[in-house]
Amino acid sequence: NVCIVGDPACAKSQFLKYVASFMPRAIYTSGKASSAAGLTASVAKDAETGEFCIEAGALMLADNGICCIDEFDKMDQRDQVA
């Protein structure tokens, strides 16, 4: 695990986006819009069949790769624990 910390406007977000752009198994997500379900897995209803299915979250999709979570401090405390 790597935590990149710095003052505002130090290009931390651009660095994470750059890493996610060239790594084959890299996922970029923003902490503002992420929830525990979005990071791990969620249950969704299929529009065509009406059946429920499990959709992998960012951490599952980046298995054996890199998951770049930007603005981790903006996430809800309960979601950070996931």
Short mmCIF file of C-alpha atoms in Angstrom, two decimals:
data_model
loop_
_atom_site.label_atom_id
_atom_site.label_comp_id
_atom_site.label_asym_id
_atom_site.label_seq_id
_atom_site.Cartn_x
_atom_site.Cartn_y
_atom_site.Cartn_z
CA ASN A 1 0.00 0.00 0.00
CA VAL A 2 1.19 3.50 -0.81
CA CYS A 3 -0.27 6.71 0.56
CA ILE A 4 0.61 9.91 -1.31
CA VAL A 5 0.25 12.95 0.94
CA GLY A 6 0.97 16.57 0.13
CA ASP A 7 -0.21 20.13 0.04
CA PRO A 8 -3.07 21.11 -2.26
CA ALA A 9 -2.13 21.67 -5.92
CA CYS A 10 0.91 19.34 -5.84
CA ALA A 11 -0.36 17.19 -8.75
CA LYS A 12 -1.26 14.15 -6.63
CA SER A 13 -4.45 13.55 -8.63
CA GLN A 14 -2.63 13.89 -11.95
CA PHE A 15 -0.01 11.39 -10.77
CA LEU A 16 -2.71 8.85 -9.86
CA LYS A 17 -4.48 9.36 -13.21
CA TYR A 18 -1.18 8.91 -15.04
CA VAL A 19 -0.43 5.65 -13.22
CA ALA A 20 -3.94 4.36 -13.94
CA SER A 21 -3.59 5.25 -17.63
CA PHE A 22 -0.61 3.03 -18.45
CA MET A 23 -0.85 0.13 -16.00
CA PRO A 24 -2.80 -2.83 -17.43
CA ARG A 25 -4.76 -3.66 -14.24
CA ALA A 26 -5.22 -0.22 -12.76
CA ILE A 27 -8.46 1.41 -11.66
CA TYR A 28 -8.88 5.10 -10.80
CA THR A 29 -11.72 6.19 -8.56
CA SER A 30 -12.51 9.33 -6.62
CA GLY A 31 -13.16 9.19 -2.89
CA LYS A 32 -15.87 11.83 -3.22
CA ALA A 33 -18.11 9.50 -5.20
CA SER A 34 -17.01 6.16 -3.74
CA SER A 35 -18.79 4.08 -1.16
CA ALA A 36 -17.85 0.81 0.53
CA ALA A 37 -20.09 -1.03 -1.93
CA GLY A 38 -18.49 0.73 -4.89
CA LEU A 39 -15.02 -0.24 -3.73
CA THR A 40 -15.74 -3.89 -2.92
CA ALA A 41 -18.86 -5.28 -4.60
CA SER A 42 -22.50 -4.43 -5.03
CA VAL A 43 -25.72 -6.18 -5.98
CA ALA A 44 -27.46 -4.83 -9.06
CA LYS A 45 -30.59 -5.81 -10.94
CA ASP A 46 -30.03 -6.79 -14.56
CA ALA A 47 -32.13 -4.59 -16.84
CA GLU A 48 -32.78 -7.32 -19.42
CA THR A 49 -33.50 -10.37 -17.26
CA GLY A 50 -34.61 -8.72 -14.03
CA GLU A 51 -32.31 -11.02 -12.05
CA PHE A 52 -29.94 -9.79 -9.38
CA CYS A 53 -26.21 -10.13 -9.93
CA ILE A 54 -23.02 -9.17 -8.11
CA GLU A 55 -20.90 -6.48 -9.72
CA ALA A 56 -17.24 -6.20 -8.80
CA GLY A 57 -16.05 -2.95 -7.29
CA ALA A 58 -12.83 -1.04 -7.88
CA LEU A 59 -10.76 -3.12 -5.46
CA MET A 60 -11.89 -6.38 -7.06
CA LEU A 61 -11.27 -5.12 -10.59
CA ALA A 62 -7.74 -4.05 -9.63
CA ASP A 63 -6.86 -7.45 -8.13
CA ASN A 64 -3.11 -8.04 -8.60
CA GLY A 65 -2.91 -4.50 -9.94
CA ILE A 66 -3.24 -0.94 -8.70
CA CYS A 67 -6.34 0.75 -7.28
CA CYS A 68 -5.88 4.52 -7.23
CA ILE A 69 -8.32 6.12 -4.78
CA ASP A 70 -8.13 9.90 -5.02
CA GLU A 71 -9.40 12.21 -2.25
CA PHE A 72 -9.55 9.41 0.31
CA ASP A 73 -10.07 12.00 3.06
CA LYS A 74 -13.37 13.08 1.46
CA MET A 75 -14.85 9.60 1.88
CA ASP A 76 -17.25 8.84 4.71
CA GLN A 77 -15.51 7.28 7.72
CA ARG A 78 -17.56 4.05 7.39
CA ASP A 79 -16.56 3.67 3.74
CA GLN A 80 -12.85 4.13 4.49
CA VAL A 81 -12.91 1.06 6.73
CA ALA A 82 -14.09 -1.19 3.88
#
